């Protein structure tokens, strides 16, 4: 619950606020870019505008539900029926309950007849566990990279799941049962490809579900202000040229939406439109690299 006594002084006046325990993960902005923004210290986020419509109130509630530090709330203490886990596209659920251990990264459950998948991991909670159990449990946990392991081991223990991670990031998940190597694409579950995409970290991997959803970890997302694909060098920890090269290699794959762990998911696009946007992004990033 957000702490009224710790309301950040830079919140816009009104009922909704962010407290100063915010860890700056950006999750609220990714869901409600017109309501939240960075504070002047560059470390915290605050409400920049109060929600005015039903749709905006929903956005604020969703942001509160994914906030890892539970910093978003109202002075009036209004409550609502929780929206998460939220089905963001048929058969794919954003779990909510984002973990501080993943710097607030999103996690996703993918329902598949051959066994459900968890992409990255939320905070471990009994209610999420019970919900996963009601859907048939988790067969495989797909980790995009070392930063977003979170409580994966606890979910793996609870459901006997196999955990997948790339060798270059595997020290972050010593309990993983399947280690990916190199940059070759491989099938990690029926209908699901692992695409190694070094750059953000050396062992970063994207996962492509055969419904056209590409889980992009922290390497590719949707810019909610420019309404286009985006990637950000300021949050690249291993090699930006390698990350741009990895994005270029995505041109060989068909996908209709990108779903990042940190960042905003894209709308569903016609594959040709997605490909044109990807090519334009890569061309722009390569020009920027050449100009450096
Ligand atoms: S989701 Fe919470 S922790 Fe993350 S930036 Fe927003 S207010 Fe801060």
Short mmCIF file of N, CA and C in Angstrom, two decimals, residues 1-98:
data_model
loop_
_atom_site.label_atom_id
_atom_site.label_comp_id
_atom_site.label_asym_id
_atom_site.label_seq_id
_atom_site.Cartn_x
_atom_site.Cartn_y
_atom_site.Cartn_z
N UNK A 1 0.84 -1.20 0.00
CA UNK A 1 0.00 0.00 0.00
C UNK A 1 0.88 1.25 0.00
N UNK A 2 0.51 2.22 -0.82
CA UNK A 2 1.29 3.46 -0.88
C UNK A 2 1.22 4.21 0.45
N UNK A 3 2.32 4.85 0.82
CA UNK A 3 2.43 5.55 2.10
C UNK A 3 2.11 7.03 1.93
N UNK A 4 0.96 7.46 2.50
CA UNK A 4 0.59 8.88 2.39
C UNK A 4 1.64 9.78 3.04
N UNK A 5 2.24 9.27 4.13
CA UNK A 5 3.23 10.09 4.84
C UNK A 5 4.53 10.22 4.06
N UNK A 6 4.63 9.46 2.97
CA UNK A 6 5.84 9.54 2.16
C UNK A 6 5.52 9.97 0.74
N UNK A 7 4.38 10.67 0.55
CA UNK A 7 4.02 11.20 -0.76
C UNK A 7 5.17 12.04 -1.30
N UNK A 8 5.61 11.76 -2.53
CA UNK A 8 6.70 12.55 -3.12
C UNK A 8 6.18 13.97 -3.37
N UNK A 9 6.97 14.99 -3.00
CA UNK A 9 6.48 16.37 -3.11
C UNK A 9 6.22 16.84 -4.54
N UNK A 10 6.76 16.14 -5.52
CA UNK A 10 6.58 16.60 -6.91
C UNK A 10 5.37 16.00 -7.60
N UNK A 11 4.57 15.19 -6.87
CA UNK A 11 3.33 14.73 -7.49
C UNK A 11 2.43 15.92 -7.78
N UNK A 12 1.71 15.85 -8.91
CA UNK A 12 0.71 16.86 -9.19
C UNK A 12 -0.38 16.77 -8.10
N UNK A 13 -0.99 17.88 -7.74
CA UNK A 13 -2.02 17.89 -6.69
C UNK A 13 -3.18 16.97 -7.07
N UNK A 14 -3.72 16.30 -6.06
CA UNK A 14 -4.87 15.44 -6.34
C UNK A 14 -4.80 14.15 -5.54
N UNK A 15 -5.79 13.29 -5.77
CA UNK A 15 -5.96 12.08 -4.97
C UNK A 15 -4.84 11.06 -5.21
N UNK A 16 -4.49 10.82 -6.46
CA UNK A 16 -3.48 9.81 -6.77
C UNK A 16 -2.08 10.37 -6.52
N UNK A 17 -1.20 9.49 -6.02
CA UNK A 17 0.17 9.92 -5.77
C UNK A 17 1.12 8.73 -5.84
N UNK A 18 2.40 9.05 -5.93
CA UNK A 18 3.48 8.05 -5.80
C UNK A 18 4.27 8.42 -4.56
N UNK A 19 4.61 7.41 -3.76
CA UNK A 19 5.42 7.73 -2.57
C UNK A 19 6.92 7.63 -2.90
N UNK A 20 7.74 8.07 -1.97
CA UNK A 20 9.17 8.19 -2.27
C UNK A 20 9.92 6.87 -2.12
N UNK A 21 9.19 5.76 -1.98
CA UNK A 21 9.85 4.45 -1.98
C UNK A 21 10.02 3.91 -3.41
N UNK A 22 9.47 4.62 -4.38
CA UNK A 22 9.59 4.25 -5.80
C UNK A 22 11.05 3.92 -6.13
N UNK A 23 11.27 2.79 -6.82
CA UNK A 23 12.63 2.40 -7.19
C UNK A 23 12.99 2.80 -8.62
N UNK A 24 12.10 3.55 -9.27
CA UNK A 24 12.43 4.10 -10.59
C UNK A 24 12.45 3.08 -11.71
N UNK A 25 11.64 2.02 -11.60
CA UNK A 25 11.69 0.96 -12.61
C UNK A 25 11.05 1.36 -13.93
N UNK A 26 10.21 2.38 -13.91
CA UNK A 26 9.56 2.83 -15.13
C UNK A 26 8.30 2.08 -15.49
N UNK A 27 7.90 1.11 -14.67
CA UNK A 27 6.72 0.31 -14.99
C UNK A 27 5.45 1.12 -15.12
N UNK A 28 5.30 2.11 -14.26
CA UNK A 28 4.08 2.93 -14.31
C UNK A 28 4.02 3.73 -15.61
N UNK A 29 5.15 4.26 -16.05
CA UNK A 29 5.17 5.04 -17.29
C UNK A 29 4.87 4.14 -18.49
N UNK A 30 5.34 2.90 -18.43
CA UNK A 30 5.12 2.01 -19.57
C UNK A 30 3.63 1.70 -19.74
N UNK A 31 2.86 1.75 -18.66
CA UNK A 31 1.43 1.48 -18.74
C UNK A 31 0.59 2.75 -18.87
N UNK A 32 1.08 3.84 -18.32
CA UNK A 32 0.30 5.08 -18.31
C UNK A 32 1.22 6.27 -18.56
N UNK A 33 1.72 6.40 -19.79
CA UNK A 33 2.73 7.43 -20.07
C UNK A 33 2.22 8.86 -19.94
N UNK A 34 0.90 9.05 -19.94
CA UNK A 34 0.39 10.42 -19.81
C UNK A 34 0.09 10.78 -18.35
N UNK A 35 0.23 9.82 -17.44
CA UNK A 35 -0.09 10.08 -16.03
C UNK A 35 1.15 10.12 -15.14
N UNK A 36 2.21 9.42 -15.55
CA UNK A 36 3.41 9.32 -14.72
C UNK A 36 4.61 9.87 -15.48
N UNK A 37 5.60 10.34 -14.74
CA UNK A 37 6.82 10.82 -15.37
C UNK A 37 7.92 10.92 -14.32
N UNK A 38 9.16 11.15 -14.76
CA UNK A 38 10.27 11.19 -13.81
C UNK A 38 10.24 12.45 -12.95
N UNK A 39 10.65 12.29 -11.70
CA UNK A 39 10.84 13.45 -10.82
C UNK A 39 12.15 14.13 -11.19
N UNK A 40 12.36 15.32 -10.64
CA UNK A 40 13.55 16.10 -11.03
C UNK A 40 14.85 15.45 -10.59
N UNK A 41 14.78 14.54 -9.59
CA UNK A 41 16.02 13.88 -9.14
C UNK A 41 16.47 12.78 -10.10
N UNK A 42 15.62 12.44 -11.08
CA UNK A 42 15.99 11.41 -12.05
C UNK A 42 15.94 10.00 -11.50
N UNK A 43 15.56 9.85 -10.24
CA UNK A 43 15.56 8.52 -9.62
C UNK A 43 14.16 8.01 -9.33
N UNK A 44 13.25 8.93 -9.06
CA UNK A 44 11.90 8.55 -8.71
C UNK A 44 10.93 8.96 -9.82
N UNK A 45 9.73 8.38 -9.76
CA UNK A 45 8.66 8.77 -10.67
C UNK A 45 7.50 9.32 -9.85
N UNK A 46 6.72 10.19 -10.47
CA UNK A 46 5.59 10.83 -9.79
C UNK A 46 4.40 10.91 -10.74
N UNK A 47 3.23 11.25 -10.18
CA UNK A 47 2.07 11.53 -11.03
C UNK A 47 2.28 12.90 -11.65
N UNK A 48 2.21 12.96 -12.96
CA UNK A 48 2.33 14.25 -13.63
C UNK A 48 0.95 14.81 -14.00
N UNK A 49 -0.05 13.95 -13.95
CA UNK A 49 -1.42 14.37 -14.22
C UNK A 49 -2.36 13.40 -13.50
N UNK A 50 -3.44 13.92 -12.95
CA UNK A 50 -4.41 13.05 -12.29
C UNK A 50 -5.28 12.36 -13.35
N UNK A 51 -5.63 11.08 -13.14
CA UNK A 51 -6.52 10.42 -14.10
C UNK A 51 -7.89 11.10 -14.09
N UNK A 52 -8.43 11.31 -15.29
CA UNK A 52 -9.69 12.06 -15.39
C UNK A 52 -10.83 11.23 -15.98
N UNK A 53 -10.50 10.18 -16.68
CA UNK A 53 -11.54 9.38 -17.32
C UNK A 53 -11.49 7.96 -16.75
N UNK A 54 -12.54 7.19 -17.05
CA UNK A 54 -12.54 5.79 -16.59
C UNK A 54 -11.33 5.04 -17.11
N UNK A 55 -10.99 5.30 -18.38
CA UNK A 55 -9.83 4.63 -18.97
C UNK A 55 -8.54 5.01 -18.26
N UNK A 56 -8.41 6.27 -17.88
CA UNK A 56 -7.19 6.70 -17.20
C UNK A 56 -7.14 6.16 -15.77
N UNK A 57 -8.29 6.08 -15.12
CA UNK A 57 -8.31 5.48 -13.77
C UNK A 57 -7.88 4.02 -13.86
N UNK A 58 -8.35 3.32 -14.90
CA UNK A 58 -7.92 1.94 -15.09
C UNK A 58 -6.41 1.87 -15.27
N UNK A 59 -5.86 2.79 -16.07
CA UNK A 59 -4.40 2.81 -16.28
C UNK A 59 -3.67 3.00 -14.94
N UNK A 60 -4.15 3.91 -14.12
CA UNK A 60 -3.51 4.16 -12.82
C UNK A 60 -3.60 2.92 -11.94
N UNK A 61 -4.75 2.24 -11.98
CA UNK A 61 -4.90 1.03 -11.17
C UNK A 61 -3.95 -0.07 -11.65
N UNK A 62 -3.84 -0.22 -12.97
CA UNK A 62 -2.92 -1.23 -13.51
C UNK A 62 -1.49 -0.92 -13.09
N UNK A 63 -1.13 0.37 -13.16
CA UNK A 63 0.23 0.77 -12.75
C UNK A 63 0.46 0.44 -11.28
N UNK A 64 -0.55 0.71 -10.45
CA UNK A 64 -0.41 0.40 -9.02
C UNK A 64 -0.21 -1.10 -8.80
N UNK A 65 -0.86 -1.92 -9.63
CA UNK A 65 -0.77 -3.37 -9.45
C UNK A 65 0.58 -3.94 -9.87
N UNK A 66 1.28 -3.27 -10.79
CA UNK A 66 2.59 -3.80 -11.19
C UNK A 66 3.73 -3.13 -10.42
N UNK A 67 3.45 -2.08 -9.67
CA UNK A 67 4.51 -1.33 -8.99
C UNK A 67 5.22 -2.22 -7.96
N UNK A 68 6.52 -2.47 -8.14
CA UNK A 68 7.21 -3.40 -7.24
C UNK A 68 7.40 -2.87 -5.83
N UNK A 69 7.38 -1.54 -5.66
CA UNK A 69 7.56 -0.99 -4.31
C UNK A 69 6.22 -0.59 -3.69
N UNK A 70 5.14 -0.90 -4.40
CA UNK A 70 3.78 -0.60 -3.92
C UNK A 70 3.67 0.88 -3.55
N UNK A 71 4.18 1.71 -4.44
CA UNK A 71 4.28 3.15 -4.16
C UNK A 71 3.12 3.97 -4.70
N UNK A 72 2.22 3.35 -5.47
CA UNK A 72 1.16 4.12 -6.13
C UNK A 72 -0.16 3.89 -5.40
N UNK A 73 -0.83 4.99 -5.06
CA UNK A 73 -2.11 4.85 -4.36
C UNK A 73 -2.86 6.17 -4.33
N UNK A 74 -3.88 6.20 -3.50
CA UNK A 74 -4.73 7.39 -3.41
C UNK A 74 -4.81 7.88 -1.97
N UNK A 75 -4.98 9.19 -1.83
CA UNK A 75 -5.19 9.78 -0.50
C UNK A 75 -6.49 9.26 0.10
N UNK A 76 -7.48 9.03 -0.75
CA UNK A 76 -8.81 8.60 -0.26
C UNK A 76 -8.85 7.13 0.09
N UNK A 77 -7.79 6.40 -0.25
CA UNK A 77 -7.76 4.98 0.08
C UNK A 77 -8.73 4.14 -0.73
N UNK A 78 -9.10 4.61 -1.91
CA UNK A 78 -10.06 3.88 -2.74
C UNK A 78 -9.49 2.51 -3.08
N UNK A 79 -10.35 1.50 -3.09
CA UNK A 79 -9.93 0.15 -3.46
C UNK A 79 -10.67 -0.29 -4.71
N UNK A 80 -10.16 -1.30 -5.36
CA UNK A 80 -10.79 -1.81 -6.57
C UNK A 80 -10.53 -3.31 -6.64
N UNK A 81 -11.32 -3.98 -7.46
CA UNK A 81 -11.07 -5.41 -7.69
C UNK A 81 -9.86 -5.54 -8.60
N UNK A 82 -8.88 -6.32 -8.15
CA UNK A 82 -7.61 -6.42 -8.87
C UNK A 82 -7.81 -6.89 -10.31
N UNK A 83 -7.09 -6.27 -11.24
CA UNK A 83 -7.21 -6.62 -12.66
C UNK A 83 -6.22 -7.72 -13.07
N UNK A 84 -5.07 -7.79 -12.39
CA UNK A 84 -4.06 -8.81 -12.71
C UNK A 84 -4.33 -10.07 -11.92
N UNK A 85 -3.94 -11.22 -12.49
CA UNK A 85 -3.35 -11.46 -13.79
C UNK A 85 -4.29 -11.01 -14.91
N UNK A 86 -3.70 -10.42 -15.94
CA UNK A 86 -4.48 -9.79 -17.00
C UNK A 86 -4.13 -10.42 -18.34
N UNK A 87 -5.16 -10.89 -19.04
CA UNK A 87 -4.92 -11.52 -20.33
C UNK A 87 -4.68 -10.42 -21.36
N UNK A 88 -3.44 -10.28 -21.81
CA UNK A 88 -3.08 -9.16 -22.70
C UNK A 88 -3.28 -9.51 -24.16
N UNK A 89 -3.30 -10.79 -24.46
CA UNK A 89 -3.62 -11.29 -25.80
C UNK A 89 -4.07 -12.73 -25.58
N UNK A 90 -4.91 -13.30 -26.43
CA UNK A 90 -5.48 -14.61 -26.09
C UNK A 90 -4.42 -15.64 -25.68
N UNK A 91 -4.57 -16.14 -24.45
CA UNK A 91 -3.66 -17.17 -23.95
C UNK A 91 -2.39 -16.65 -23.32
N UNK A 92 -2.18 -15.35 -23.31
CA UNK A 92 -0.98 -14.77 -22.68
C UNK A 92 -1.41 -13.78 -21.60
N UNK A 93 -0.91 -13.99 -20.41
CA UNK A 93 -1.31 -13.20 -19.24
C UNK A 93 -0.12 -12.47 -18.66
N UNK A 94 -0.28 -11.17 -18.39
CA UNK A 94 0.70 -10.47 -17.57
C UNK A 94 0.32 -10.75 -16.13
N UNK A 95 1.29 -11.25 -15.35
CA UNK A 95 0.94 -11.74 -14.01
C UNK A 95 0.68 -10.60 -13.02
N UNK A 96 1.34 -9.43 -13.19
CA UNK A 96 1.34 -8.44 -12.12
C UNK A 96 2.24 -8.92 -10.99
N UNK A 97 2.16 -8.25 -9.82
CA UNK A 97 3.03 -8.58 -8.68
C UNK A 97 4.50 -8.58 -9.09
N UNK A 98 4.90 -7.54 -9.82
CA UNK A 98 6.28 -7.46 -10.27
C UNK A 98 7.23 -7.42 -9.09
#
